[in-house]
Coordinates of C-alpha atoms in Angstrom, one line a residue:
M4 CA 245.4 217.7 -28.8
L5 CA 247.4 220.9 -29.5
I6 CA 251.1 221.2 -28.8
L7 CA 252.0 224.4 -26.9
T8 CA 255.0 226.6 -26.3
A9 CA 255.9 227.6 -22.8
D10 CA 254.4 231.1 -23.3
E11 CA 251.1 229.5 -24.6
M12 CA 251.0 227.3 -21.6
R13 CA 251.4 230.3 -19.3
T14 CA 248.6 232.0 -21.2
A15 CA 246.3 229.0 -20.8
D16 CA 246.9 229.1 -17.1
R17 CA 246.3 232.8 -16.9
L18 CA 243.1 232.6 -18.9
T19 CA 241.8 229.8 -16.8
V20 CA 242.2 231.9 -13.7
E21 CA 240.9 235.1 -15.2
R22 CA 237.7 233.4 -16.5
G23 CA 237.0 231.8 -13.2
A24 CA 237.4 228.2 -14.3
A25 CA 239.9 227.5 -11.5
S26 CA 242.1 229.5 -9.2
S27 CA 245.9 229.2 -9.4
L28 CA 245.9 227.2 -6.2
D29 CA 243.3 224.9 -7.7
L30 CA 245.5 224.3 -10.7
M31 CA 248.5 223.5 -8.5
E32 CA 246.4 221.2 -6.3
H33 CA 245.1 219.4 -9.3
A34 CA 248.5 219.0 -10.8
G35 CA 250.1 217.6 -7.7
A36 CA 247.1 215.3 -7.2
A37 CA 247.6 214.0 -10.8
V38 CA 251.2 213.2 -10.1
A39 CA 250.4 211.4 -6.9
G40 CA 247.6 209.4 -8.6
F41 CA 250.0 208.4 -11.4
V42 CA 252.6 207.2 -8.9
Q43 CA 249.9 205.1 -7.1
R44 CA 248.6 203.6 -10.4
E45 CA 251.8 202.9 -12.2
F46 CA 254.5 202.5 -9.5
P47 CA 252.4 201.0 -6.7
G48 CA 255.1 199.0 -5.0
Y49 CA 257.4 201.9 -4.2
R50 CA 257.1 203.1 -0.6
H51 CA 260.2 205.2 0.1
I52 CA 259.6 208.3 -2.0
T53 CA 261.7 211.5 -2.1
V54 CA 260.2 214.6 -3.7
L55 CA 262.8 217.0 -5.0
C56 CA 261.4 220.5 -4.9
G57 CA 262.7 223.8 -6.3
G58 CA 261.4 227.2 -5.2
G59 CA 259.0 227.9 -8.0
N60 CA 255.6 226.6 -9.0
N61 CA 257.1 223.2 -10.1
G62 CA 258.2 222.8 -6.5
G63 CA 254.6 223.7 -5.4
D64 CA 253.3 220.9 -7.5
G65 CA 255.8 218.6 -5.8
F66 CA 254.6 219.7 -2.3
V67 CA 251.0 218.7 -3.3
A68 CA 252.1 215.4 -4.6
A69 CA 254.1 214.8 -1.4
R70 CA 251.1 215.5 0.7
R71 CA 248.8 213.3 -1.4
L72 CA 251.2 210.4 -1.3
H73 CA 251.7 210.7 2.4
E74 CA 247.9 210.6 2.9
A75 CA 247.9 207.4 0.8
G76 CA 250.4 205.7 3.0
A77 CA 253.7 206.2 1.3
M78 CA 256.9 207.0 3.3
V79 CA 257.6 210.5 1.8
Q80 CA 260.4 212.9 2.4
V81 CA 260.9 216.3 0.8
L82 CA 264.3 217.6 -0.4
L83 CA 264.1 221.3 -0.8
L84 CA 266.7 223.2 -2.9
V85 CA 265.9 226.6 -1.4
Q86 CA 265.5 227.9 2.1
P87 CA 261.8 227.7 3.2
Q88 CA 261.6 231.4 3.8
E89 CA 262.5 232.0 0.1
L90 CA 259.3 230.3 -1.1
K91 CA 256.7 232.7 -2.5
G92 CA 253.2 232.7 -3.8
D93 CA 251.3 229.5 -4.4
A94 CA 254.4 227.4 -3.7
A95 CA 254.7 228.9 -0.2
V96 CA 251.0 228.2 0.4
M97 CA 251.4 224.6 -0.6
F98 CA 254.5 224.2 1.5
H99 CA 252.6 225.4 4.6
R100 CA 249.9 222.9 3.8
L101 CA 252.3 219.9 4.2
P102 CA 251.3 217.8 7.2
R103 CA 253.5 218.4 10.3
V104 CA 255.4 215.2 9.8
L105 CA 256.5 216.2 6.3
L106 CA 256.9 219.9 7.2
T107 CA 259.2 219.2 10.1
G108 CA 261.0 216.4 8.1
T109 CA 261.8 218.5 5.1
V110 CA 265.5 218.4 4.3
V111 CA 267.0 221.6 2.9
A112 CA 270.0 221.5 0.6
A113 CA 270.2 225.0 -0.7
Q114 CA 274.0 224.7 -1.2
E115 CA 275.8 222.2 -3.5
S116 CA 278.1 221.1 -0.6
A117 CA 275.1 220.0 1.4
L118 CA 274.5 217.1 -1.0
E119 CA 277.6 215.4 0.4
L120 CA 276.4 215.5 4.0
P121 CA 275.5 212.1 5.5
A122 CA 271.9 213.0 6.1
I123 CA 271.2 213.9 2.5
S124 CA 273.4 211.2 1.0
G125 CA 271.7 208.6 3.1
L126 CA 268.3 209.9 2.1
I127 CA 269.2 209.7 -1.6
E128 CA 270.6 206.2 -1.2
S129 CA 267.6 204.9 0.6
T130 CA 265.0 206.3 -1.9
E131 CA 263.1 203.8 -4.0
L132 CA 261.4 206.5 -6.2
F133 CA 262.1 210.1 -6.9
L134 CA 259.7 212.8 -8.0
D135 CA 261.5 215.6 -9.9
A136 CA 259.8 218.9 -9.1
V137 CA 262.9 221.1 -9.3
V138 CA 262.1 223.2 -12.4
G139 CA 259.4 223.0 -15.0
T140 CA 258.1 224.6 -18.1
G141 CA 259.3 228.1 -17.3
F142 CA 263.0 227.1 -17.0
K143 CA 265.7 228.0 -19.5
P144 CA 268.8 225.8 -19.4
P145 CA 271.4 225.2 -18.2
L146 CA 271.0 224.0 -14.7
R147 CA 273.5 225.4 -12.3
G148 CA 274.7 225.0 -8.7
V149 CA 272.9 222.6 -6.4
A150 CA 270.2 221.7 -9.0
A151 CA 273.0 220.5 -11.4
A152 CA 274.8 218.7 -8.7
L153 CA 271.6 216.9 -7.7
G154 CA 271.1 215.8 -11.3
A155 CA 274.5 214.1 -11.2
K156 CA 273.5 212.3 -8.0
L157 CA 270.4 211.0 -9.7
D158 CA 272.5 209.7 -12.7
A159 CA 274.4 207.6 -10.2
H160 CA 271.3 206.2 -8.6
S161 CA 269.1 203.3 -10.0
A162 CA 265.8 204.4 -8.5
P163 CA 263.1 205.5 -11.0
V164 CA 262.5 209.2 -11.5
I165 CA 259.1 210.6 -12.3
A166 CA 259.4 214.2 -13.7
V167 CA 256.7 216.7 -12.8
D168 CA 255.9 218.6 -16.0
L169 CA 259.3 218.1 -17.6
P170 CA 262.6 216.5 -16.6
S171 CA 264.5 219.4 -14.8
G172 CA 266.9 221.0 -17.3
W173 CA 264.8 220.6 -20.4
D174 CA 263.7 223.7 -22.3
A175 CA 259.9 223.3 -22.9
D176 CA 260.3 224.9 -26.3
S177 CA 263.1 222.7 -27.5
R178 CA 262.7 220.5 -30.6
A179 CA 266.0 218.7 -29.9
A180 CA 266.0 215.0 -29.2
A181 CA 268.6 215.4 -26.3
S182 CA 269.3 218.0 -23.6
P183 CA 272.7 217.6 -22.0
G184 CA 272.7 218.2 -18.3
A185 CA 268.9 217.6 -17.9
Y186 CA 267.7 215.1 -15.3
R187 CA 267.1 211.6 -16.3
A188 CA 263.4 210.5 -16.2
N189 CA 261.6 207.2 -16.4
A190 CA 258.2 208.9 -16.7
V191 CA 256.8 212.4 -17.2
V192 CA 253.5 213.8 -16.0
T193 CA 252.6 217.1 -17.6
F194 CA 249.4 219.1 -17.5
T195 CA 246.7 220.5 -19.8
A196 CA 248.6 219.9 -23.1
P197 CA 252.0 218.7 -24.2
K198 CA 254.7 221.1 -24.9
L199 CA 257.2 221.0 -27.8
A200 CA 259.8 219.1 -25.8
H201 CA 257.3 216.4 -24.8
L202 CA 256.9 215.4 -28.5
F203 CA 260.3 216.1 -29.9
G204 CA 262.6 215.3 -27.0
N205 CA 263.8 211.8 -26.0
L206 CA 262.8 212.5 -22.4
T207 CA 262.4 209.1 -20.9
S208 CA 263.9 205.7 -20.6
N209 CA 262.1 202.7 -19.0
H210 CA 263.4 201.6 -15.6
I211 CA 262.5 198.0 -16.3
G212 CA 264.8 197.8 -19.4
P213 CA 265.6 199.5 -22.7
T214 CA 262.9 197.8 -24.8
V215 CA 260.0 200.2 -24.1
A216 CA 260.3 204.0 -23.6
G217 CA 259.0 205.4 -20.4
P218 CA 255.6 206.9 -20.4
I219 CA 254.7 210.6 -21.0
V220 CA 251.2 211.5 -19.9
V221 CA 249.1 214.6 -19.9
A222 CA 246.7 215.3 -17.0
P223 CA 243.7 217.7 -17.2
I224 CA 243.8 220.1 -14.3
G225 CA 240.9 222.4 -14.9
S226 CA 241.7 224.6 -18.0
P227 CA 238.8 224.8 -20.4
D228 CA 239.3 224.1 -24.0
E229 CA 238.8 227.7 -25.0
A230 CA 241.8 228.7 -22.9
V231 CA 244.2 226.3 -24.7
K232 CA 245.3 227.9 -28.0
S233 CA 248.4 227.5 -30.1
D234 CA 250.1 229.1 -33.0
T235 CA 252.6 226.3 -33.5
G236 CA 250.4 224.6 -36.2
L237 CA 251.3 221.3 -34.4
H238 CA 249.0 218.8 -32.8
W239 CA 249.4 215.2 -31.4
C240 CA 248.8 212.4 -33.9
G241 CA 247.2 210.0 -31.4
S242 CA 244.0 211.9 -31.0
A243 CA 242.9 210.9 -34.5
A244 CA 242.8 207.2 -33.5
A245 CA 239.4 207.9 -32.0
I246 CA 237.8 207.5 -35.5
T247 CA 238.6 203.8 -35.4
R248 CA 236.6 203.2 -32.2
A249 CA 233.1 203.7 -33.3
P250 CA 231.4 200.2 -33.6
R251 CA 230.5 199.1 -37.1
P252 CA 226.8 199.0 -37.8
P253 CA 225.2 195.6 -37.6
D254 CA 224.3 195.6 -41.3
S255 CA 227.9 196.0 -42.4
N256 CA 229.2 194.5 -45.6
K257 CA 232.6 194.4 -47.2
G258 CA 231.7 197.0 -49.7
M259 CA 231.3 199.6 -47.0
Y260 CA 235.0 199.5 -46.0
G261 CA 236.9 200.1 -49.2
H262 CA 238.6 198.1 -51.9
V263 CA 242.3 198.6 -51.7
L264 CA 244.4 198.0 -54.9
V265 CA 248.0 197.3 -54.1
I266 CA 250.3 197.8 -57.2
G267 CA 253.9 196.9 -56.8
G268 CA 256.5 194.2 -56.5
S269 CA 259.2 192.9 -58.8
V270 CA 261.3 189.7 -59.0
G271 CA 263.2 189.7 -55.7
K272 CA 260.8 192.1 -54.0
S273 CA 257.6 190.0 -53.7
G274 CA 257.6 190.6 -49.9
A275 CA 256.9 194.3 -50.2
P276 CA 253.4 194.1 -51.9
S277 CA 252.6 191.1 -49.8
M278 CA 253.2 193.0 -46.5
T279 CA 251.3 196.0 -47.8
S280 CA 248.3 193.8 -48.8
L281 CA 248.3 191.9 -45.6
A282 CA 248.5 195.2 -43.6
A283 CA 245.5 196.6 -45.5
L284 CA 243.5 193.5 -44.7
R285 CA 244.4 193.5 -41.1
A286 CA 243.6 197.2 -40.7
G287 CA 240.0 196.7 -41.8
A288 CA 239.8 197.1 -45.5
G289 CA 236.8 195.2 -46.9
L290 CA 238.6 194.0 -50.0
V291 CA 242.2 194.0 -51.1
T292 CA 243.6 193.1 -54.5
A293 CA 247.4 192.9 -55.2
A294 CA 248.4 193.6 -58.8
V295 CA 251.9 192.3 -59.3
P296 CA 254.2 190.9 -62.0
A297 CA 252.8 187.5 -63.1
S298 CA 256.0 185.6 -62.1
I299 CA 255.8 186.6 -58.4
L300 CA 252.0 186.3 -58.2
P301 CA 252.1 182.8 -56.6
L302 CA 254.3 184.1 -53.8
V303 CA 252.1 187.1 -53.1
A304 CA 248.9 185.1 -53.3
A305 CA 250.2 182.8 -50.6
T306 CA 250.3 185.7 -48.1
A307 CA 246.6 185.3 -47.1
L308 CA 243.6 183.3 -48.3
E309 CA 241.6 186.5 -48.1
L310 CA 243.8 188.3 -50.6
M311 CA 242.8 188.7 -54.3
T312 CA 245.4 189.0 -57.0
M313 CA 245.9 190.3 -60.5
P314 CA 248.8 189.3 -62.7
L315 CA 250.5 192.1 -64.6
G316 CA 252.6 191.9 -67.7
E317 CA 256.4 192.0 -67.2
A318 CA 259.3 193.7 -68.9
G319 CA 262.8 192.4 -68.7
H320 CA 264.2 191.7 -65.2
G321 CA 260.8 190.8 -63.8
V322 CA 259.4 194.3 -63.4
I323 CA 256.0 195.7 -64.2
A324 CA 255.8 196.7 -67.9
K325 CA 254.4 200.0 -69.0
S326 CA 252.2 198.1 -71.4
N327 CA 249.8 197.5 -68.5
L328 CA 248.7 201.1 -68.9
A329 CA 247.0 200.2 -72.1
E330 CA 243.2 200.0 -72.3
P331 CA 241.1 198.0 -71.6
R332 CA 243.6 196.3 -69.2
F333 CA 244.3 199.4 -67.1
S334 CA 240.6 200.2 -66.6
A335 CA 239.9 196.6 -65.6
M336 CA 242.7 196.8 -63.0
T337 CA 241.5 200.0 -61.4
K338 CA 237.7 199.7 -61.8
R339 CA 235.7 199.9 -58.5
K340 CA 238.9 200.3 -56.5
T341 CA 238.5 202.7 -53.6
V342 CA 242.2 203.4 -52.8
I343 CA 245.4 202.7 -54.7
A344 CA 248.7 201.9 -52.8
L345 CA 251.5 202.3 -55.3
G346 CA 255.2 201.7 -55.3
T347 CA 256.2 199.1 -52.7
G348 CA 258.8 196.8 -54.2
I349 CA 258.1 198.1 -57.7
S350 CA 261.9 198.7 -58.4
G351 CA 263.6 201.6 -60.1
D352 CA 263.8 200.0 -63.5
P353 CA 263.0 202.6 -66.2
E354 CA 260.0 200.5 -67.4
A355 CA 258.6 200.4 -63.9
V356 CA 259.2 204.2 -63.5
E357 CA 257.2 204.9 -66.6
F358 CA 254.4 202.7 -65.4
V359 CA 254.3 204.6 -62.0
H360 CA 254.0 207.9 -63.8
G361 CA 251.2 206.5 -65.9
V362 CA 249.2 205.3 -62.9
V363 CA 249.5 208.6 -61.1
M364 CA 248.4 210.5 -64.2
Q365 CA 245.6 208.2 -65.4
T366 CA 243.8 207.6 -62.1
N367 CA 241.7 209.8 -59.8
Q368 CA 241.2 207.5 -56.8
P369 CA 242.9 208.3 -53.5
L370 CA 246.5 207.3 -53.9
V371 CA 249.2 206.4 -51.4
L372 CA 252.6 206.6 -53.0
D373 CA 255.6 205.0 -51.3
A374 CA 259.1 203.5 -51.8
D375 CA 260.2 203.2 -55.4
G376 CA 257.0 204.9 -56.4
L377 CA 258.4 208.1 -54.8
N378 CA 261.8 207.7 -56.3
A379 CA 260.2 207.5 -59.7
F380 CA 259.5 211.3 -59.3
K381 CA 263.2 212.3 -58.9
G382 CA 263.5 215.6 -60.7
R383 CA 259.8 215.6 -61.4
A384 CA 258.2 216.4 -58.0
G385 CA 256.2 219.2 -59.6
E386 CA 254.0 216.5 -61.2
L387 CA 252.8 215.4 -57.8
D388 CA 249.6 217.4 -57.2
G389 CA 246.8 216.5 -54.9
S390 CA 244.5 219.4 -55.9
H391 CA 241.9 217.2 -57.4
R392 CA 242.4 213.9 -55.6
T393 CA 243.5 212.6 -52.2
L394 CA 247.3 212.1 -52.5
V395 CA 249.4 210.7 -49.6
L396 CA 253.2 210.5 -49.8
T397 CA 255.1 208.4 -47.2
P398 CA 258.8 209.1 -47.7
H399 CA 261.6 208.3 -45.3
P400 CA 264.4 211.0 -45.2
G401 CA 266.3 209.5 -48.1
E402 CA 263.2 209.4 -50.3
M403 CA 262.4 213.0 -49.3
A404 CA 265.9 214.1 -50.2
T405 CA 265.5 212.4 -53.6
L406 CA 262.2 214.2 -54.3
L407 CA 263.7 217.6 -53.3
G408 CA 267.1 217.0 -54.9
T409 CA 268.9 217.7 -51.6
T410 CA 270.6 215.7 -48.9
V411 CA 269.3 213.6 -46.0
K412 CA 271.2 215.9 -43.6
E413 CA 269.3 218.9 -44.9
V414 CA 266.0 217.1 -44.6
Q415 CA 266.7 216.0 -41.0
A416 CA 267.8 219.5 -40.0
N417 CA 264.6 221.1 -41.3
R418 CA 262.0 218.3 -41.0
E419 CA 259.1 220.4 -39.9
D420 CA 259.6 223.3 -42.4
I421 CA 260.3 220.9 -45.3
A422 CA 257.2 218.7 -44.6
R423 CA 254.9 221.7 -44.3
E424 CA 256.1 223.5 -47.4
F425 CA 255.9 220.4 -49.6
A426 CA 252.4 219.5 -48.4
V427 CA 251.1 223.0 -48.9
T428 CA 252.8 223.6 -52.2
H429 CA 251.6 220.2 -53.7
H430 CA 248.2 220.1 -52.0
L431 CA 248.8 216.7 -50.5
T432 CA 249.4 214.9 -47.3
L433 CA 253.1 214.1 -46.5
V434 CA 254.1 211.5 -44.0
L435 CA 257.8 212.2 -43.3
K436 CA 258.9 209.1 -41.4
G437 CA 261.6 208.9 -38.8
W438 CA 262.0 209.9 -35.1
R439 CA 258.7 211.6 -34.4
T440 CA 257.1 211.0 -37.8
L441 CA 255.4 214.1 -39.1
V442 CA 252.0 214.1 -40.9
A443 CA 251.9 217.4 -42.8
H444 CA 248.5 218.5 -44.4
P445 CA 247.7 220.7 -47.3
D446 CA 246.4 223.4 -44.9
G447 CA 249.8 223.7 -43.2
R448 CA 248.9 221.8 -40.0
I449 CA 251.3 219.1 -38.8
A450 CA 250.5 216.1 -36.6
V451 CA 253.5 214.8 -34.6
N452 CA 253.5 211.0 -33.9
S453 CA 254.9 209.7 -30.6
T454 CA 254.6 205.9 -31.0
G455 CA 257.1 203.5 -32.4
N456 CA 260.6 202.4 -31.4
P457 CA 264.1 201.8 -33.0
G458 CA 263.1 198.1 -33.7
M459 CA 261.1 199.4 -36.6
A460 CA 264.3 200.4 -38.4
K461 CA 264.1 197.3 -40.6
A462 CA 262.9 196.5 -44.1
G463 CA 259.2 196.2 -44.5
S464 CA 258.1 198.7 -41.9
G465 CA 257.2 201.3 -44.6
D466 CA 255.4 198.7 -46.7
I467 CA 253.1 197.8 -43.7
L468 CA 252.5 201.5 -42.9
T469 CA 251.4 202.0 -46.6
G470 CA 248.8 199.2 -46.3
I471 CA 247.4 200.6 -43.0
I472 CA 247.1 204.1 -44.5
A473 CA 245.3 202.8 -47.6
A474 CA 242.9 200.7 -45.5
L475 CA 241.9 203.6 -43.2
L476 CA 241.5 205.9 -46.2
G477 CA 239.1 203.3 -47.7
Q478 CA 237.1 203.2 -44.5
Y479 CA 237.2 207.0 -43.6
H480 CA 237.5 208.6 -47.1
D481 CA 235.7 211.7 -45.9
R482 CA 238.2 212.2 -43.0
V483 CA 241.5 212.0 -44.8
A484 CA 243.6 213.9 -42.2
E485 CA 242.4 211.8 -39.3
A486 CA 242.7 208.5 -41.3
V487 CA 246.4 209.1 -42.1
E488 CA 247.2 210.3 -38.6
A489 CA 245.5 207.3 -37.0
A490 CA 247.3 204.9 -39.3
V491 CA 250.7 206.4 -38.4
Y492 CA 249.9 206.3 -34.7
L493 CA 248.5 202.8 -34.7
H494 CA 251.4 201.4 -36.7
G495 CA 253.9 202.7 -34.2
L496 CA 251.8 201.6 -31.2
A497 CA 251.5 198.0 -32.6
A498 CA 255.3 197.9 -32.7
D499 CA 255.4 199.2 -29.1
F500 CA 253.1 196.4 -28.0
A501 CA 255.3 193.9 -30.0
V502 CA 258.6 194.8 -28.2
R503 CA 257.0 194.5 -24.8
E504 CA 257.1 190.8 -25.4
G505 CA 260.7 190.7 -26.6
D506 CA 263.4 193.0 -27.8
Q507 CA 263.9 195.7 -30.4
H508 CA 266.7 193.8 -32.1
T509 CA 264.5 190.9 -32.9
L510 CA 261.4 192.8 -34.0
L511 CA 260.3 192.0 -37.5
A512 CA 258.1 194.4 -39.5
T513 CA 255.5 191.6 -39.7
D514 CA 255.4 191.3 -35.9
T515 CA 253.5 194.6 -35.8
L516 CA 250.7 193.0 -37.7
A517 CA 250.1 190.5 -35.0
H518 CA 249.7 193.4 -32.5
L519 CA 247.5 195.7 -34.6
R520 CA 244.5 194.4 -32.7
D521 CA 246.2 195.5 -29.4
A522 CA 246.8 199.0 -30.9
F523 CA 243.2 199.3 -32.2
G524 CA 241.9 198.3 -28.8
F525 CA 244.2 200.7 -26.7
R526 CA 242.6 203.8 -25.3
P527 CA 245.3 206.5 -24.9
Q528 CA 242.8 209.0 -23.4
Q529 CA 241.4 207.9 -20.1
K530 CA 238.4 210.1 -19.3
G531 CA 239.1 212.6 -16.5
L532 CA 242.6 211.1 -15.9
Y533 CA 245.6 210.9 -18.3
T534 CA 246.3 211.0 -22.0
W535 CA 249.2 208.6 -22.8
I536 CA 251.3 210.6 -25.3
Q537 CA 254.0 207.9 -25.0
G538 CA 254.0 204.5 -23.5
M539 CA 251.0 202.7 -22.0
P540 CA 249.7 201.8 -18.6
M541 CA 251.2 198.8 -16.8
N542 CA 247.9 197.0 -17.0
A543 CA 247.6 197.5 -20.8
A544 CA 247.6 193.8 -21.7
P545 CA 247.4 192.4 -25.3
A546 CA 244.0 191.8 -26.7
D547 CA 244.2 188.1 -26.1
G548 CA 244.5 188.7 -22.4
M549 CA 248.0 187.1 -22.1
S550 CA 250.5 188.7 -19.7
V551 CA 253.1 191.0 -21.1
Q552 CA 256.8 190.8 -20.1
G553 CA 257.8 193.7 -17.9
V554 CA 254.3 195.2 -17.5
R555 CA 254.3 195.5 -13.7
T556 CA 256.8 197.6 -11.8
R557 CA 256.6 195.5 -8.6
E558 CA 254.9 192.2 -8.0
M559 CA 252.3 193.7 -5.7
A560 CA 251.3 197.1 -4.4
A561 CA 252.4 197.6 -0.8
P562 CA 249.6 197.6 1.7
E563 CA 250.6 201.1 2.9
M564 CA 249.9 202.4 -0.6
S565 CA 246.4 200.9 -0.8
K566 CA 244.5 204.1 0.1
R567 CA 242.9 205.6 -3.0
I568 CA 244.2 209.0 -4.2
M569 CA 241.0 211.1 -4.4
E570 CA 240.2 213.3 -7.3
P571 CA 241.6 216.9 -7.1
G572 CA 239.9 219.0 -4.5
Q573 CA 237.9 216.2 -2.8
Q574 CA 240.0 216.0 0.3
Q575 CA 241.1 219.6 0.5
A576 CA 238.1 221.1 2.4
Q577 CA 237.9 218.4 5.0
Q578 CA 241.7 218.2 5.8
E579 CA 243.0 221.7 5.2
A580 CA 242.5 222.8 8.8
A581 CA 244.3 219.8 10.2
Q582 CA 247.2 220.2 7.8
Q583 CA 247.7 224.0 8.4
P584 CA 250.8 224.4 10.5
G585 CA 250.9 226.7 13.4
P586 CA 252.9 230.0 13.6
G587 CA 256.6 229.5 13.0
Q588 CA 256.4 225.9 11.9
Q589 CA 258.0 226.8 8.5
Q590 CA 261.3 227.2 10.4
Q591 CA 261.0 223.6 11.7
A592 CA 262.3 222.2 8.4
V593 CA 265.7 220.6 8.9
A594 CA 268.2 223.2 7.5
I595 CA 271.5 221.6 6.5

């Protein structure tokens, strides 16, 4: 799924209309219906809903959502931030299509002072759920006047806010994590494709607590694939997880799914190769062998009965000796191995550093290089070349800074450019970890990951990611880009499942392994409905069927909201005449 700029989104809408795939009114109808359907599915117990509408197309989407929710039995009221006669184009049409009870009940607060009047203050205070349809993709910050004042009102209110397209006040083209002055949001429903802000911005918080971020979903509204184009070079990481969903053939055997060789560890760091090995097993590798210093082999071997081990000779201080590069020992270690995962826990000892260089130079299997394996190339990054083999690097910002001879601050300030340039120059795949991990490919494309949470900021998370990447490379060796992207996405998603049961503070790196099956079983793209860019549906239970803490927003859906939201366009023909107001009814909105 491509990531678009605001201009590219406008172009997609225009091409959709020009090519006859849908009219502009159809697009608006479908967008509003998608928002209403999301409310009914994910916030079913909320009956008193206020739809906050601006004067542009975002407000038009809000009018459609208000109508659809009203038809489904919700108690809906519209708060309009312009005078009704100021509405133009499609937004004006959708305002006129509001049922009489909504049209005549619309509250107008075109002036900032109106927000303090008892009628509007009372409306805001009694609201259980807000839809934010004030401004969307076309807006450039900052918010001013009544729109800014309304945002401050929402900050003081506890009711959930669902943003239509974007939280009002965000610039769709922003790559910043924060946008001061923008509306808060507990969920975002956008359309056709995510924009830059949806992937790079910290747009949502969860109304049931701080553990899980609020959802961001993309709804299809009728634009054909050929109308959706982008020059950003960016796409969403989660689409690649589809490669893991094909069932294995009935005549499968372990040799079909790769033999991962994990090389690493040192005295005091036995946990790192242990976690890498266990992650590779859990992620589907057919065979996994851990080659570690002989003195820590018993600890590593105890990780899993399924794990094979190989003792390596040691230098002083319990590190892997460079003598292990000698033949025939080295060939015996690497023979018939599909993928090599090198570096976790291997230490920065000079002897271990020489061994790392030797492994990289003497092998041609796909290689995943992590941790101290990356630091071994300080000042020697030019030796890392994936021209003739699959080479995947997984640095965190500190390791990336070491490779480049720069600072973490510089890396963080230019993550996208640095990742792309390094991947293209060295002909490799670079996984630059951190907030919105980037997967940069040799052809210059970058996948942006949207799963994961701050609880992963603990020792061991990178070791586990290395094992998952190696396992998927072993299984999908002819689809390298997708294998790495899927691994990054599934790793973060497993951590998101894990914190739904507890808290980010208590999350251990190994907790994610227990939830890998939940991640593998999750379907972020619901056919004809929503793609879950961030978060997961309230009914996304763990694979074992046990309940998840905080999954539901209310105990039961209210009877008044039991009517199904029909798919876009299904109700329009049969109800349009009844909903069309008579002459002059636009002026029946309550002007305050």
